[in-house]
CSV table of C-alpha atoms and ligand atoms in Angstrom, one decimal:
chain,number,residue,atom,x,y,z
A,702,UNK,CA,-32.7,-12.9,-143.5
A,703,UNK,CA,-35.3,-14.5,-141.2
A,704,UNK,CA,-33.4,-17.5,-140.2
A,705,UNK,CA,-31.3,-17.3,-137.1
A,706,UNK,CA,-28.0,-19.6,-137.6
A,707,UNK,CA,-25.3,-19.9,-135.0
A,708,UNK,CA,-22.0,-21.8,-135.1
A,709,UNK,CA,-19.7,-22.9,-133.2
A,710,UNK,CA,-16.1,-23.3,-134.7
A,711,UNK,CA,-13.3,-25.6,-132.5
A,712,UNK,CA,-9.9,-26.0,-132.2
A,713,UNK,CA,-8.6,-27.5,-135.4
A,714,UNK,CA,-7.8,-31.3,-135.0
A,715,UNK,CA,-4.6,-31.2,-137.0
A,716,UNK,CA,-2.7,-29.2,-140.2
A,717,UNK,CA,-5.1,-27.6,-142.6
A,718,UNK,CA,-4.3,-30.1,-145.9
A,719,UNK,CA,-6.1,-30.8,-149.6
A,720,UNK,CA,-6.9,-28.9,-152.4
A,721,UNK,CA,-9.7,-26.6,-152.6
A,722,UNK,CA,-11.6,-24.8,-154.8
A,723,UNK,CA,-14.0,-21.5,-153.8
A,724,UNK,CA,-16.9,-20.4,-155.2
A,725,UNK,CA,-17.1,-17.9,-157.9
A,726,UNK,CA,-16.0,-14.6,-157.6
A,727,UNK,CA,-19.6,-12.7,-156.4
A,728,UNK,CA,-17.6,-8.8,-158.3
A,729,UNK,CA,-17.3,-10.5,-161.3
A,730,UNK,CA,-20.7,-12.7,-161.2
A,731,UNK,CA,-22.8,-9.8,-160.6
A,732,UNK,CA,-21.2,-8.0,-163.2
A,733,UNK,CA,-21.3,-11.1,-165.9
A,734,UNK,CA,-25.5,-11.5,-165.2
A,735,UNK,CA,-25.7,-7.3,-165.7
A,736,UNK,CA,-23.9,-6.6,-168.9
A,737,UNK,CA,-24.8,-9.9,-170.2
A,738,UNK,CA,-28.4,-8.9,-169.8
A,739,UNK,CA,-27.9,-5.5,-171.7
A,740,UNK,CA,-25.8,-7.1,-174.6
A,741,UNK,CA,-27.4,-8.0,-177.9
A,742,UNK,CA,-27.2,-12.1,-178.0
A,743,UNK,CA,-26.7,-15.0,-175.6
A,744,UNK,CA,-23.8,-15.0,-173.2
A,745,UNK,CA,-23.3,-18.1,-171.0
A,746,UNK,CA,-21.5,-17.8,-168.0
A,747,UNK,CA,-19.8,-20.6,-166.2
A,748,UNK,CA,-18.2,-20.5,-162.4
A,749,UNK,CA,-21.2,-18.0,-161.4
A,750,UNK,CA,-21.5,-17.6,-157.7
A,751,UNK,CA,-24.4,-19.5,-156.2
A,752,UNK,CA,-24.7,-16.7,-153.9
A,753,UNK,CA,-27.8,-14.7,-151.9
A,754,UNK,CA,-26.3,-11.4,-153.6
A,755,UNK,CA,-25.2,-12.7,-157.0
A,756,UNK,CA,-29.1,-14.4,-157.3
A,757,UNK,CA,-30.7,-11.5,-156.4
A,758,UNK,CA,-29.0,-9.6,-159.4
A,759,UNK,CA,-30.6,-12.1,-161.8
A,760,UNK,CA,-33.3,-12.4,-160.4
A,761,UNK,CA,-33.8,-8.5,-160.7
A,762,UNK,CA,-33.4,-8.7,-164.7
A,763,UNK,CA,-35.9,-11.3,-164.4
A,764,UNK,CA,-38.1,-9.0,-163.8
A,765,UNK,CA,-37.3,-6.8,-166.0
A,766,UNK,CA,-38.0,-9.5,-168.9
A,767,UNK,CA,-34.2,-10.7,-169.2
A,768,UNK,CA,-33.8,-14.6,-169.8
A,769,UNK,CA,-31.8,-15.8,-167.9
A,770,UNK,CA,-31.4,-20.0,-168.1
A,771,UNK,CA,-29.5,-22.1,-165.2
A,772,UNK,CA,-29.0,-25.5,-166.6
A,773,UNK,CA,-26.9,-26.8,-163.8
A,774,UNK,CA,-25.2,-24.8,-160.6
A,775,UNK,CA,-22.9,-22.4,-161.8
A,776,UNK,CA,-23.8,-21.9,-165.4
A,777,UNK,CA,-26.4,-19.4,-166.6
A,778,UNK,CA,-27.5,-18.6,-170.1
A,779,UNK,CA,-28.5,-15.0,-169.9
A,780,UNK,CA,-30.8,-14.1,-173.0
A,781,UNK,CA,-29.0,-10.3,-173.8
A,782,UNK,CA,-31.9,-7.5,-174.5
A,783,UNK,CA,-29.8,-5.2,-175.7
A,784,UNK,CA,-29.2,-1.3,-173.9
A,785,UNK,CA,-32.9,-0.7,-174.8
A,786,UNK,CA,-34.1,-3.4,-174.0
A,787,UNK,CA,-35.2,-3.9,-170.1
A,788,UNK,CA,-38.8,-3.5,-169.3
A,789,UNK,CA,-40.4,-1.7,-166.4
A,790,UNK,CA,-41.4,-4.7,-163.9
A,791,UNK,CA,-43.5,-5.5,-161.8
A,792,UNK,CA,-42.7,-4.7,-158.0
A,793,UNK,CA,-39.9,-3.5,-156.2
A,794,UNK,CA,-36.7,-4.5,-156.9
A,795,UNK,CA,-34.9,-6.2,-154.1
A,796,UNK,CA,-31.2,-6.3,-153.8
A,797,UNK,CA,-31.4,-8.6,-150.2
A,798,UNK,CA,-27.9,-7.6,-148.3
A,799,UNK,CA,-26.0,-6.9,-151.7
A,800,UNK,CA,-24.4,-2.7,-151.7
A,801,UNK,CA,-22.9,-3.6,-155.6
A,802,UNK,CA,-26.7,-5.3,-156.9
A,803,UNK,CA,-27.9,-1.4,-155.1
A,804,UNK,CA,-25.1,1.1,-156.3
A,805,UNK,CA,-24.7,-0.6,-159.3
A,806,UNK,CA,-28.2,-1.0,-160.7
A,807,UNK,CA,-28.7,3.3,-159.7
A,808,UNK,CA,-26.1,3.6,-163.0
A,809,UNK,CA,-28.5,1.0,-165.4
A,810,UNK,CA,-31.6,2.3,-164.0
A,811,UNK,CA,-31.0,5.9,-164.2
A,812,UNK,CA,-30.7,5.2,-168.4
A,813,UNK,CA,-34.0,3.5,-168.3
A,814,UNK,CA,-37.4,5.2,-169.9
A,815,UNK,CA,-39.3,3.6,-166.8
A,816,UNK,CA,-39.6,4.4,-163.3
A,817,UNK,CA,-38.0,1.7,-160.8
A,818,UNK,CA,-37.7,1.6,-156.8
A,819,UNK,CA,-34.6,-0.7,-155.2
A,820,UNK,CA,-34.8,-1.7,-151.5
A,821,UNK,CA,-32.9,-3.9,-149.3
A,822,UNK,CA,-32.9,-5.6,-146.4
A,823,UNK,CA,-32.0,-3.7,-142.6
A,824,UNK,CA,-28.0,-3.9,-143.3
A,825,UNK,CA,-28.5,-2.2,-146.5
A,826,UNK,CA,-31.0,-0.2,-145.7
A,827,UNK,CA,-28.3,1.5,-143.3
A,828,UNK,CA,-25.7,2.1,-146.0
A,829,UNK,CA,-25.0,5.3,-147.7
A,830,UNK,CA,-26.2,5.5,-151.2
A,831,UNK,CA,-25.7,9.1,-151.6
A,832,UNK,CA,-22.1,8.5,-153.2
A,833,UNK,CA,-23.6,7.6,-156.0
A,834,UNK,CA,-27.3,9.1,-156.1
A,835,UNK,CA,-25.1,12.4,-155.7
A,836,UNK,CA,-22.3,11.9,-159.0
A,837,UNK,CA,-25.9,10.2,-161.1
A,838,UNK,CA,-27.6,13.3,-160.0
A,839,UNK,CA,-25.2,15.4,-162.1
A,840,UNK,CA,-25.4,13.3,-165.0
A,841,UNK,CA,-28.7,14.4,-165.0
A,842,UNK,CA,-30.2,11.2,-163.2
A,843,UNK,CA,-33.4,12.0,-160.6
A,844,UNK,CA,-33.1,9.1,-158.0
A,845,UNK,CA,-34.9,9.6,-154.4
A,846,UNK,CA,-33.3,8.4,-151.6
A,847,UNK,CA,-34.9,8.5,-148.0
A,848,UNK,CA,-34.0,11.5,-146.1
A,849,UNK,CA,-30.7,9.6,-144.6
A,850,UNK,CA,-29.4,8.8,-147.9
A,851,UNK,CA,-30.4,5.1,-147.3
A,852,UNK,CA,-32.7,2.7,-149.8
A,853,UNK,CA,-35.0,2.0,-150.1
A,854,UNK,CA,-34.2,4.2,-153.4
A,855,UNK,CA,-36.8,5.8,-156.3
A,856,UNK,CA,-35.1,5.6,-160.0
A,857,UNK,CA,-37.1,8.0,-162.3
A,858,UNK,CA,-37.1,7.1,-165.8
A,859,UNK,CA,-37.2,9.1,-168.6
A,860,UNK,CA,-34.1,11.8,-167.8
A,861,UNK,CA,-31.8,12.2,-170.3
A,862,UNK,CA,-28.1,11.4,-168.8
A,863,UNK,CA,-24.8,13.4,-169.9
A,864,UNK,CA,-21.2,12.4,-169.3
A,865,UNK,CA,-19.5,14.1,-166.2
A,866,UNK,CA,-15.7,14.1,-165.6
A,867,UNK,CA,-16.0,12.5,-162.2
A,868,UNK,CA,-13.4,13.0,-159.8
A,869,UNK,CA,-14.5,10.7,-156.5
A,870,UNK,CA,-13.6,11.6,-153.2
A,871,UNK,CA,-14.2,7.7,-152.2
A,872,UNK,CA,-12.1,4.6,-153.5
A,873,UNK,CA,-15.2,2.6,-154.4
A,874,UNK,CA,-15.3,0.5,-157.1
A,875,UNK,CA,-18.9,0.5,-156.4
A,876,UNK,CA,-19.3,4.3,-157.6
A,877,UNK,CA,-16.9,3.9,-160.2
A,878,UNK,CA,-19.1,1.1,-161.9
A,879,UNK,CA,-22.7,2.9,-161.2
A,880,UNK,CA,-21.3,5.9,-162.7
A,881,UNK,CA,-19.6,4.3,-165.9
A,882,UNK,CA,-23.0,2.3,-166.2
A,883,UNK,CA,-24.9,5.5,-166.5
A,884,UNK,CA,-22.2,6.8,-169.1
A,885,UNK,CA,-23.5,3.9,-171.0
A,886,UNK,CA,-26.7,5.9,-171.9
A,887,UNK,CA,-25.0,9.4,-171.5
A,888,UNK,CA,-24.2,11.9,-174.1
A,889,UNK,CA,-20.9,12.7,-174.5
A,890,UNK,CA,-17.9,11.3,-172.5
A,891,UNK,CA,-18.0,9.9,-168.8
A,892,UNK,CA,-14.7,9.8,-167.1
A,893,UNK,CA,-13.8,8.9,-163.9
A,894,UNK,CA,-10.6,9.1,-161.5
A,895,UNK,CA,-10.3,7.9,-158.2
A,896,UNK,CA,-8.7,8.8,-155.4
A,897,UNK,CA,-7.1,5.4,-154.8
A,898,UNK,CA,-7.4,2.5,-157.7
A,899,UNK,CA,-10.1,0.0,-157.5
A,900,UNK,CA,-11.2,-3.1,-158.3
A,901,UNK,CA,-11.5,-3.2,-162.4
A,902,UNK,CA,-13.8,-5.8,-163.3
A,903,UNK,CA,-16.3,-3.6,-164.7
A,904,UNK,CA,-13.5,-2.1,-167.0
A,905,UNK,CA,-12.2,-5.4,-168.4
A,906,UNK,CA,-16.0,-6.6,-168.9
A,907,UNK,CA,-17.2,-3.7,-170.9
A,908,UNK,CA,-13.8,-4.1,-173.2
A,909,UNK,CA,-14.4,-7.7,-173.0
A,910,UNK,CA,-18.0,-7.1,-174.5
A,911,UNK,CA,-16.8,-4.4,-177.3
A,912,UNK,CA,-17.7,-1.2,-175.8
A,913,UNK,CA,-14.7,1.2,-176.0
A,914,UNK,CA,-14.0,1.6,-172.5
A,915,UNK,CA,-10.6,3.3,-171.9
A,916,UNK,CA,-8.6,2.5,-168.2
A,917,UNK,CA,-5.9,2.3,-166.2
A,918,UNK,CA,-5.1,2.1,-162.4
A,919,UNK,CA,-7.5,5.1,-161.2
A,920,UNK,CA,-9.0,6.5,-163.7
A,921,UNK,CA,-12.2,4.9,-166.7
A,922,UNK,CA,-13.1,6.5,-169.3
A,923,UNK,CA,-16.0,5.5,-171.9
A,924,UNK,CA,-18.7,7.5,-174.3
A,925,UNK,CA,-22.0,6.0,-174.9
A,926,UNK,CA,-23.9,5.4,-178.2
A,927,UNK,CA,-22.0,1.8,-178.4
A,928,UNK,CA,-23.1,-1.7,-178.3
A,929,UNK,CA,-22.4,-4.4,-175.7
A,930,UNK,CA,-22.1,-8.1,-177.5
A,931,UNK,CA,-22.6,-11.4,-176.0
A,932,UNK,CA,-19.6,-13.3,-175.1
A,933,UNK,CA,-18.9,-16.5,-172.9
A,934,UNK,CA,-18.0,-15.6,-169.6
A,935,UNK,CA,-15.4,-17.9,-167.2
A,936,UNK,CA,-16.0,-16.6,-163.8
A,937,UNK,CA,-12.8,-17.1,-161.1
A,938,UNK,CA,-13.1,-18.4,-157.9
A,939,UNK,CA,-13.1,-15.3,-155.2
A,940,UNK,CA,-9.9,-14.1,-154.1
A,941,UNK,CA,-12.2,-12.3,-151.1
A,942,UNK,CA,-13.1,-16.2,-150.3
A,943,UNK,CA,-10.1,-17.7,-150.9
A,944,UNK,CA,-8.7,-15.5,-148.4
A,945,UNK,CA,-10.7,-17.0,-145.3
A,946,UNK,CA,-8.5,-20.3,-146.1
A,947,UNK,CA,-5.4,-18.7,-147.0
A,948,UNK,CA,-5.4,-17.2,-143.3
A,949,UNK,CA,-6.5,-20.4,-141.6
A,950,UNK,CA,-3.3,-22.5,-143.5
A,951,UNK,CA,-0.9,-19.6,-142.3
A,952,UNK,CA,-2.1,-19.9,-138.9
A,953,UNK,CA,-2.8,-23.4,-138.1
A,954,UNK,CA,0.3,-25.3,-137.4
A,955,UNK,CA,1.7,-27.9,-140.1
A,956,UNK,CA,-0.9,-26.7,-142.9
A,957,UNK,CA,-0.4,-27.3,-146.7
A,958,UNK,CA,-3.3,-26.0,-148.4
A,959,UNK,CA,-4.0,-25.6,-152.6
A,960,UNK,CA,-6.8,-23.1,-153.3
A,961,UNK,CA,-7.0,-23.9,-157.2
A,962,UNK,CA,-8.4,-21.2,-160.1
A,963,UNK,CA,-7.9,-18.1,-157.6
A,964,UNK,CA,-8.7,-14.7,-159.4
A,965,UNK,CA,-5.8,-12.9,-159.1
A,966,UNK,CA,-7.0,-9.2,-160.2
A,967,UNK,CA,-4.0,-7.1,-158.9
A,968,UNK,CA,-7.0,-4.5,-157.2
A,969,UNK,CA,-8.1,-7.6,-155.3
A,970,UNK,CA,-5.4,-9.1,-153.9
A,971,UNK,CA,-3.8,-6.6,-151.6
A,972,UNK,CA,-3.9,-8.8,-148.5
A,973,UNK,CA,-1.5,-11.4,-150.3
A,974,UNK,CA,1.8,-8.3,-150.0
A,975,UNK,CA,0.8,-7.6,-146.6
A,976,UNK,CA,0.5,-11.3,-144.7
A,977,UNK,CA,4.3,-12.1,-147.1
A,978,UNK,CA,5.5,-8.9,-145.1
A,979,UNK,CA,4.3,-10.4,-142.1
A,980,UNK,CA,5.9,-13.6,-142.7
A,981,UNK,CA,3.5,-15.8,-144.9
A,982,UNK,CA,4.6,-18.6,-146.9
A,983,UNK,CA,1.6,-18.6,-150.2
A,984,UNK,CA,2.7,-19.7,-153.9
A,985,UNK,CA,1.9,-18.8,-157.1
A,986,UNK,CA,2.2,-21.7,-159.4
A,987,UNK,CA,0.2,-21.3,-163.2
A,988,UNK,CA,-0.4,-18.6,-163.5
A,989,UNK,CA,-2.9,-18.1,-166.3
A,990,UNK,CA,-5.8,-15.6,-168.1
A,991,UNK,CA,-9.4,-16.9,-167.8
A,992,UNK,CA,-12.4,-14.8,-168.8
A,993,UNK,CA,-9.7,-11.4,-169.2
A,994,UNK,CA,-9.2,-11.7,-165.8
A,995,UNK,CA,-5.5,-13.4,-163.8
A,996,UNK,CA,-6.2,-16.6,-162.2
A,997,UNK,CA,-3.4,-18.8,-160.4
A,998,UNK,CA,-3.2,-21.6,-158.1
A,999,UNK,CA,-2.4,-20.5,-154.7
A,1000,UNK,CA,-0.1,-23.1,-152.2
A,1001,UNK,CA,-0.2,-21.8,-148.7
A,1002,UNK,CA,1.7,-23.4,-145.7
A,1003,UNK,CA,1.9,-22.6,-142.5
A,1004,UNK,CA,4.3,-19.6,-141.1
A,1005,UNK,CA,5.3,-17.4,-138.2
A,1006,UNK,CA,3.7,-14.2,-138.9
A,1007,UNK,CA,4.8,-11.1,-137.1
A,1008,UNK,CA,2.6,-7.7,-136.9
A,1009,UNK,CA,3.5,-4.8,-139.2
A,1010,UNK,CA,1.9,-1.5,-140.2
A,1011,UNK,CA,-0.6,-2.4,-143.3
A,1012,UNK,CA,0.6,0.0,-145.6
A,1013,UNK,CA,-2.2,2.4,-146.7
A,1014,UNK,CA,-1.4,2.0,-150.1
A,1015,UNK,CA,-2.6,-1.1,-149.8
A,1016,UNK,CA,-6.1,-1.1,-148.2
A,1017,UNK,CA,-8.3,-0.4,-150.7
A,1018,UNK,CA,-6.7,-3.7,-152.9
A,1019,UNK,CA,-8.0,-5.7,-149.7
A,1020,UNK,CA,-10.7,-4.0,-148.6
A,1021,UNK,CA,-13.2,-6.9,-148.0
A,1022,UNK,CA,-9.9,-8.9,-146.5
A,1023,UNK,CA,-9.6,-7.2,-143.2
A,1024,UNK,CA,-12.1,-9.8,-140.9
A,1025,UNK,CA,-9.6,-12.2,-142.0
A,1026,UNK,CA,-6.6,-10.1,-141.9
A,1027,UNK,CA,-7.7,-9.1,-138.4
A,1028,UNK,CA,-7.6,-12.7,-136.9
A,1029,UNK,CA,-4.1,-13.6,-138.8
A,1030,UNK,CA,-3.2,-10.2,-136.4
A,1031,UNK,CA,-4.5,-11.6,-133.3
A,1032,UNK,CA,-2.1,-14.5,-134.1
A,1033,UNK,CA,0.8,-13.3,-135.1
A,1034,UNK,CA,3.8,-11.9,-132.9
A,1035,UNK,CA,3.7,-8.4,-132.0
A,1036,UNK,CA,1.0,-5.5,-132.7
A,1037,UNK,CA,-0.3,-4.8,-136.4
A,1038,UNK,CA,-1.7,-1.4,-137.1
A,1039,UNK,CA,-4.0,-0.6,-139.6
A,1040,UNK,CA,-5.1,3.4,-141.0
A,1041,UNK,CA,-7.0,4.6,-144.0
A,1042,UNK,CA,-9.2,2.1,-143.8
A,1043,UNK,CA,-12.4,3.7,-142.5
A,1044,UNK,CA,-14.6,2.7,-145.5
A,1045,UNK,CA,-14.8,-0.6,-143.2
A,1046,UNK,CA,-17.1,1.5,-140.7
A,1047,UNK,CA,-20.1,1.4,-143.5
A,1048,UNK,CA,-19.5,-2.5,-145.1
A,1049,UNK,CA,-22.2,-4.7,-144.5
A,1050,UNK,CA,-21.6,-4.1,-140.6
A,1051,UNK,CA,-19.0,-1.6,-139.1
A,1052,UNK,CA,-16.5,-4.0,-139.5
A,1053,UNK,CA,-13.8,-2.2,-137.1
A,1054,UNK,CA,-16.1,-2.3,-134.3
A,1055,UNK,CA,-17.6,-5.5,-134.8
A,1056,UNK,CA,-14.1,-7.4,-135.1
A,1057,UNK,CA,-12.7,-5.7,-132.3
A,1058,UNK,CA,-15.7,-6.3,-130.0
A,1059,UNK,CA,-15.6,-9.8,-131.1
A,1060,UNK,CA,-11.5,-10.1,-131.2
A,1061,UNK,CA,-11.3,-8.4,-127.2
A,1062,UNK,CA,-14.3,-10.8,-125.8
A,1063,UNK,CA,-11.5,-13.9,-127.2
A,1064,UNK,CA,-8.8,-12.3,-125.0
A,1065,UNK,CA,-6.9,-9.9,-127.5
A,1066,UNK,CA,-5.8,-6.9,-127.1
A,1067,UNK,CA,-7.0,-4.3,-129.9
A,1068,UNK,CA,-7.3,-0.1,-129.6
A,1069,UNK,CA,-9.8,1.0,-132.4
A,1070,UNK,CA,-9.2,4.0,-134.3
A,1071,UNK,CA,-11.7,5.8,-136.5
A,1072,UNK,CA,-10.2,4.7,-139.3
A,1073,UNK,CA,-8.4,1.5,-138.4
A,1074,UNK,CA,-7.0,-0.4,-135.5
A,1075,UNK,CA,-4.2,-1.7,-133.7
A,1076,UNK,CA,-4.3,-5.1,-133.2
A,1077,UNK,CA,-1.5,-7.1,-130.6
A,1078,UNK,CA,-1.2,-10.7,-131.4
A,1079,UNK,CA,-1.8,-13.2,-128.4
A,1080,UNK,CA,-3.8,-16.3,-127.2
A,1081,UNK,CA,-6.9,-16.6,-128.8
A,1082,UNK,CA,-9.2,-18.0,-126.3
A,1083,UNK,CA,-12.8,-19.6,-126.8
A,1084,UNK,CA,-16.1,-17.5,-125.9
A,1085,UNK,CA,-18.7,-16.4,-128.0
A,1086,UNK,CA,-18.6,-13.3,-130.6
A,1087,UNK,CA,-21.8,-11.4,-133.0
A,1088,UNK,CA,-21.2,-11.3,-136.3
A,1089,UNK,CA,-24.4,-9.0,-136.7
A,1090,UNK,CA,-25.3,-11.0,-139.9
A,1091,UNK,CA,-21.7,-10.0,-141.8
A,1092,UNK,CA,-20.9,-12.8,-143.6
A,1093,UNK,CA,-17.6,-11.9,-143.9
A,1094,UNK,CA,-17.1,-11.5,-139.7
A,1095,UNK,CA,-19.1,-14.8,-139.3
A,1096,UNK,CA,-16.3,-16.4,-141.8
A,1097,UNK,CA,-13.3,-15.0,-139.8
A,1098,UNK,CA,-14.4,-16.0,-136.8
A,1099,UNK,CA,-14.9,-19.6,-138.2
A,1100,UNK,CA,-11.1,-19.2,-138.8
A,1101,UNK,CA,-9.9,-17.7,-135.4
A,1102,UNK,CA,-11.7,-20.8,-133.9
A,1103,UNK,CA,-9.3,-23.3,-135.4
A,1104,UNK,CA,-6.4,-21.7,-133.3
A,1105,UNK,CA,-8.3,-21.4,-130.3
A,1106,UNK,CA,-7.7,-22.9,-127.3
A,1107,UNK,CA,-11.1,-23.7,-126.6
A,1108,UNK,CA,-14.4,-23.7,-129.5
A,1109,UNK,CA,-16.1,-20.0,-130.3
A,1110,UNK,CA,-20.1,-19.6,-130.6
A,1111,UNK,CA,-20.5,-17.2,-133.4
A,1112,UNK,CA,-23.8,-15.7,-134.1
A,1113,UNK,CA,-25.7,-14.7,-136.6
A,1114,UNK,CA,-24.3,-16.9,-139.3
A,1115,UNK,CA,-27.0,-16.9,-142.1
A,1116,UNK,CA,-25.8,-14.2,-144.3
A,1117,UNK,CA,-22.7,-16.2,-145.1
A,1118,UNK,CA,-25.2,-17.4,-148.0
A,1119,UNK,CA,-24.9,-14.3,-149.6
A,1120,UNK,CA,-21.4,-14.6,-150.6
A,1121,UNK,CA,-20.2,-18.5,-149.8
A,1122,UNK,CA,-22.7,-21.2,-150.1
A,1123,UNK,CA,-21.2,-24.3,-149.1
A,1124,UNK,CA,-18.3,-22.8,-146.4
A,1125,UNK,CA,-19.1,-24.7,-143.7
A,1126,UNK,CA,-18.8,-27.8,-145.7
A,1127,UNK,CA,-15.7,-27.0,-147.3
A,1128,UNK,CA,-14.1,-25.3,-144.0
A,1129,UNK,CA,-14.7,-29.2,-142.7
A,1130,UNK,CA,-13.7,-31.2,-145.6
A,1131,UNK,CA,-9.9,-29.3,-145.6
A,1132,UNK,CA,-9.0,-29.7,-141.3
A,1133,UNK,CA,-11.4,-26.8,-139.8
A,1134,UNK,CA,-13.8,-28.0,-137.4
A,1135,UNK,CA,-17.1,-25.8,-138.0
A,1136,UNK,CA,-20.8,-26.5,-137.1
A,1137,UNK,CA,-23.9,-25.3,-137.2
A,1138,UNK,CA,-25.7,-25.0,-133.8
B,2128,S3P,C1,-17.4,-4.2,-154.7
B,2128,S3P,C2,-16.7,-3.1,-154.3
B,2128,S3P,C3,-16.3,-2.9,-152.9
B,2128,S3P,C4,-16.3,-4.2,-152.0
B,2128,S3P,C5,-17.6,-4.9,-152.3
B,2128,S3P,C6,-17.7,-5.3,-153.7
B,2128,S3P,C7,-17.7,-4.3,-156.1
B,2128,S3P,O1,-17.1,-1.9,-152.3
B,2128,S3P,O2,-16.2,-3.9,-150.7
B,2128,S3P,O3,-17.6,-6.1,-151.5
B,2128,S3P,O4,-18.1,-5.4,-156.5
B,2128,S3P,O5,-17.6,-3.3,-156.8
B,2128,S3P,P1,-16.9,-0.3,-152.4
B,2128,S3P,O6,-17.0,0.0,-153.8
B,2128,S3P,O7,-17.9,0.3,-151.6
B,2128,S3P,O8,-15.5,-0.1,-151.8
């Protein structure tokens, strides 16, 4: 990103009220556009994220002769080619800020009879790519990396991929999905086990689409030599976004918020058990199956929350939750501590450090640890924090401001594109008092 965006987020006016919907969920939209594009026949998906990341991934099968129609926002119409089907394109492919478009596509590209190269912009250009160049490798994959490990990353064509029994040393739903992609095309069987369960959406897509796929908390297991077939695809809205609102209606005093048509994916929604153990009042009402994923209408009101230690056995079911869970900290009574959780050192920024930079130049109190943090609740004040273009810090930030006691300057705003078009809007429209400067 270019653009330089700043903005400044004051003291809420009042309760957080209304009813709210988020955008799509950008897991399950970048998966829909890439098996979609590899089944044979049209597959229209509706509820796609609008998103920097999720865009990038179609456009990237654009290039690589995919069809993909958007009649309004939302909906696509992706034209399926089939496993064989792709052709080499033209150019580099570029995968913006996005580490699932990156690790991801290493699994489809490795299968392919052409050569492709991925890059990325600076923050992904920093991330390590070697978990999954490294488990492709011994399927038989040849993909180049730059001596760091780091994109931009050369995918030879042409190898011929076997299944590996893949035991990760990393819960990463990311490597569990390039991997199972490349079993796609492999000989033989590809399983997986993790060390910690992940986020499933790849899993429930593939069985959604007809390809055997076996799986269970921590472990996949598919053969290739199937077909993927078109199907219609409901997208939910993202639990990750949702939970930006669901901290600011806890914190804000009088709040009654509805986030409608939440995806509810029990490997997404870790940080739901740990704000109810610190105190926070959220309702499930309808719960319901949409697209082979849970969704469920989430009421949140506001609550006393009081700091606890975030059990470990939760952290990787909320591992894109902790900008937010670490402002809900800062507010609530008493110290929360955090461990196992040093996968947030290598997100889109090093999300310990940048939050507890940002959290300590409001007034709060926070010791970082290399793999987690202990955070004691007090008086947020106003001042002005980085977000070094994470859209997810930028977002939490946004939050911390309505309980601030004067407005906070965040910096560095633009990338909240990539996964929430439209936040600023909505942050306004529902109490929060966010603007662009
Ligand atoms: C994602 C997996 C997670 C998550 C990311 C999206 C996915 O990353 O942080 O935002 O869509 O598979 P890791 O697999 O690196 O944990």
């Amino acid at each position: 990103m270019s653009e330089r965006l700043d903005w400044t987020a004051s003291p809420a006016a009042g309760p957080l009220r209304g009813e709210i919907t988020v955008p799509g969920d950008k897991s399950i939209s970048h998966r829909a556009i890439m098996l979609s594009a590899l089944a044979e026949g049209t597959s229209r998906i509706k509820g796609f994220l609008e998103g920097e990341d999720t865009r990038a991934t179609a456009r990237i099968f654009g290039q690589m002769g995919v069809r993909i129609e958007a009649p309004s926002p939302g909906e696509r119409i992706v034209h399926g080619v089939g496993l064989r089907g792709l052709r080499m394109p033209k150019g580099v492919l570029d995968c913006g800020n996005s580490g699932t478009a990156i690790r991801l596509l290493c699994g489809v590209l490795a299968g392919q009879t052409f050569d492709t190269t991925l890059m990325g912009d600076e923050s992904l250009c920093r991330r390590p790519m070697r978990r999954v160049t490294e488990p492709l490798a011994r399927m038989g994959a040849n993909i180049e990396a730059a001596d760091a490990g780091v994109p931009p990353l050369h995918v030879c064509g042409g190898q011929r991929l076997h299944g590996i029994d893949y035991v990760s040393p990393i819960a990463s739903a990311q490597v569990k999905s390039a991997v199972l992609l490349a079993g796609l095309y492999a000989d033989g069987e590809t399983t997986v086990t993790e060390p910690r369960p992940t986020r499933d959406h790849t899993e429930r897509m593939l069985a959604a689409l007809g390809w055997p796929t076996a799986f269970g908390p921590g472990r996949a297991r598919l053969s290739g030599g199937h077909t993927l077939h078109a199907i219609d695809i409901e997208v939910p809205a993202d639990f990750s976004s949702a939970a930006f609102f669901i901290v600011a209606a806890s914190i804000v005093p009088g709040s009654e918020l509805v986030l409608r048509n939440v995806g509810m994916n029990p490997r997404r929604t870790g940080l739901l058990h740990v704000l109810r153990a610190m105190g926070a009042n959220i309702v499930e009402e309808d719960r319901r199956e949409a697209g082979g994923e849970p969704v469920a209408d989430l009421v949140v009101r506001h609550a006393l929350l009081r700091g606890i230690e975030v059990p470990t056995e939760h952290v990787a079911d909320m591992i894109d939750e902790f900008p937010a869970l670490f402002v809900a900290a800062a507010c609530a009574e008493g110290v929360t501590t955090i461990r196992g959780a040093g996968e947030l050192r290598v997100k889109e920024s090093d999300r310990i450090a940048v939050m507890a930079t940002g959290l300590r130049a409001l007034g709060i109190r926070i010791e970082e640890t290399p793999d987690g943090a202990a955070i004691e609740g007090g008086t947020l004040h106003g001042g002005a924090v980085e977000s070094h273009g994470d859209h997810r810090i930028a977002m939490a930030f946004a939050v911390a401001g309505s309980v601030a006691d004067s407005p906070i300057t965040i910096r560095d705003c633009a990338n909240v594109a990539t996964s929430f078009p439209g936040f600023v809007e909505l942050a306004n429209t529902c109490g929060l008092t966010v603007y662009r400067t």
